[in-house]
C-alpha atoms as a PDB file:
ATOM      1  CA  UNK A   1      -1.279   0.924  14.687  1.00  0.00           C
ATOM      2  CA  UNK A   2      -0.035   3.848  12.287  1.00  0.00           C
ATOM      3  CA  UNK A   3      -2.514   7.140  12.402  1.00  0.00           C
ATOM      4  CA  UNK A   4      -1.192   7.857   8.149  1.00  0.00           C
ATOM      5  CA  UNK A   5      -0.576   5.629   5.639  1.00  0.00           C
ATOM      6  CA  UNK A   6       1.632   7.458   2.890  1.00  0.00           C
ATOM      7  CA  UNK A   7       1.811   6.135  -0.668  1.00  0.00           C
ATOM      8  CA  UNK A   8       3.358   7.330  -4.039  1.00  0.00           C
ATOM      9  CA  UNK A   9       1.756   5.220  -6.348  1.00  0.00           C
ATOM     10  CA  UNK A  10      -0.282   8.523  -7.723  1.00  0.00           C
ATOM     11  CA  UNK A  11      -2.899   6.691  -9.918  1.00  0.00           C
ATOM     12  CA  UNK A  12      -4.222   4.161  -6.873  1.00  0.00           C
ATOM     13  CA  UNK A  13      -7.403   4.815  -6.455  1.00  0.00           C
ATOM     14  CA  UNK A  14      -6.812   5.190  -2.655  1.00  0.00           C
ATOM     15  CA  UNK A  15      -4.404   7.857  -3.063  1.00  0.00           C
ATOM     16  CA  UNK A  16      -5.531  11.217  -0.955  1.00  0.00           C
ATOM     17  CA  UNK A  17      -3.762  14.768  -1.390  1.00  0.00           C
ATOM     18  CA  UNK A  18      -0.836  14.597   0.458  1.00  0.00           C
ATOM     19  CA  UNK A  19       0.012  10.991  -0.163  1.00  0.00           C
ATOM     20  CA  UNK A  20      -2.332   9.548   1.978  1.00  0.00           C
ATOM     21  CA  UNK A  21      -3.938   6.283   1.560  1.00  0.00           C
ATOM     22  CA  UNK A  22      -7.523   6.841   1.859  1.00  0.00           C
ATOM     23  CA  UNK A  23      -8.619   2.618   2.394  1.00  0.00           C
ATOM     24  CA  UNK A  24     -10.273   1.350   4.996  1.00  0.00           C
ATOM     25  CA  UNK A  25      -7.167  -1.452   5.311  1.00  0.00           C
ATOM     26  CA  UNK A  26      -3.881  -2.163   3.892  1.00  0.00           C
ATOM     27  CA  UNK A  27      -3.355  -5.761   3.034  1.00  0.00           C
ATOM     28  CA  UNK A  28       0.323  -6.026   2.573  1.00  0.00           C
ATOM     29  CA  UNK A  29       1.906  -9.226   1.570  1.00  0.00           C
ATOM     30  CA  UNK A  30       5.355 -11.290   1.547  1.00  0.00           C
ATOM     31  CA  UNK A  31       6.839 -12.654  -1.252  1.00  0.00           C
ATOM     32  CA  UNK A  32       8.485 -15.454   1.040  1.00  0.00           C
ATOM     33  CA  UNK A  33       5.895 -16.751   2.844  1.00  0.00           C
ATOM     34  CA  UNK A  34       4.365 -15.553   5.831  1.00  0.00           C
ATOM     35  CA  UNK A  35       8.072 -13.385   7.124  1.00  0.00           C
ATOM     36  CA  UNK A  36      10.068 -10.601   5.088  1.00  0.00           C
ATOM     37  CA  UNK A  37      13.393  -9.225   6.073  1.00  0.00           C
ATOM     38  CA  UNK A  38      13.444  -6.224   4.048  1.00  0.00           C
ATOM     39  CA  UNK A  39      10.049  -3.777   2.511  1.00  0.00           C
ATOM     40  CA  UNK A  40      11.720  -5.024  -1.066  1.00  0.00           C
ATOM     41  CA  UNK A  41       9.943  -8.355  -0.201  1.00  0.00           C
ATOM     42  CA  UNK A  42       6.495  -7.196   0.331  1.00  0.00           C
ATOM     43  CA  UNK A  43       3.860  -6.147  -2.019  1.00  0.00           C
ATOM     44  CA  UNK A  44       0.862  -3.790  -1.132  1.00  0.00           C
ATOM     45  CA  UNK A  45      -2.278  -5.759  -2.139  1.00  0.00           C
ATOM     46  CA  UNK A  46      -4.415  -3.037  -1.305  1.00  0.00           C
ATOM     47  CA  UNK A  47      -3.861  -1.287  -4.442  1.00  0.00           C
ATOM     48  CA  UNK A  48      -6.326  -0.489  -7.277  1.00  0.00           C
ATOM     49  CA  UNK A  49      -5.824   1.598 -10.234  1.00  0.00           C
ATOM     50  CA  UNK A  50      -7.584   4.767 -10.861  1.00  0.00           C
ATOM     51  CA  UNK A  51      -7.515   7.384 -14.034  1.00  0.00           C
ATOM     52  CA  UNK A  52      -4.679   9.727 -13.614  1.00  0.00           C
END
Protein backbone atom coordinates (compact mmCIF):
# COMPACT_ATOMS: atom_id res chain seq x y z
CA UNK A 1 0.00 0.00 0.00
CA UNK A 2 1.20 3.50 -0.77
CA UNK A 3 2.49 5.44 2.23
CA UNK A 4 1.81 8.83 0.65
CA UNK A 5 -0.95 9.82 -1.74
CA UNK A 6 -0.17 13.05 -3.59
CA UNK A 7 -2.78 15.43 -5.00
CA UNK A 8 -2.50 18.51 -7.22
CA UNK A 9 -6.08 19.70 -6.64
CA UNK A 10 -5.35 22.69 -4.41
CA UNK A 11 -8.97 23.39 -3.43
CA UNK A 12 -9.66 19.92 -1.97
CA UNK A 13 -10.15 19.94 1.82
CA UNK A 14 -7.96 16.81 2.05
CA UNK A 15 -4.97 18.46 0.32
CA UNK A 16 -2.27 19.00 2.95
CA UNK A 17 1.13 20.67 2.93
CA UNK A 18 3.40 19.15 0.31
CA UNK A 19 0.43 18.02 -1.84
CA UNK A 20 -0.20 15.05 0.47
CA UNK A 21 -3.77 13.76 0.70
CA UNK A 22 -5.01 13.69 4.29
CA UNK A 23 -8.19 11.65 3.65
CA UNK A 24 -8.63 8.51 5.74
CA UNK A 25 -9.40 6.52 2.59
CA UNK A 26 -9.29 7.18 -1.16
CA UNK A 27 -12.14 6.27 -3.52
CA UNK A 28 -11.24 6.09 -7.22
CA UNK A 29 -13.73 5.08 -9.93
CA UNK A 30 -13.49 4.16 -13.61
CA UNK A 31 -15.43 5.69 -16.50
CA UNK A 32 -15.43 2.25 -18.17
CA UNK A 33 -17.20 0.06 -15.60
CA UNK A 34 -14.92 -1.76 -13.19
CA UNK A 35 -11.80 -1.74 -15.41
CA UNK A 36 -9.62 1.07 -16.73
CA UNK A 37 -6.82 0.94 -19.27
CA UNK A 38 -5.20 4.28 -18.33
CA UNK A 39 -5.39 7.01 -15.67
CA UNK A 40 -7.51 9.30 -17.88
CA UNK A 41 -10.37 6.80 -17.54
CA UNK A 42 -10.54 7.31 -13.76
CA UNK A 43 -11.74 9.91 -11.22
CA UNK A 44 -11.09 10.40 -7.53
CA UNK A 45 -14.43 10.46 -5.66
CA UNK A 46 -12.66 11.47 -2.41
CA UNK A 47 -12.48 15.10 -3.59
CA UNK A 48 -14.32 17.66 -1.45
CA UNK A 49 -14.06 21.34 -2.36
CA UNK A 50 -12.51 23.61 0.23
CA UNK A 51 -11.90 27.32 0.55
CA UNK A 52 -8.91 28.75 -1.31
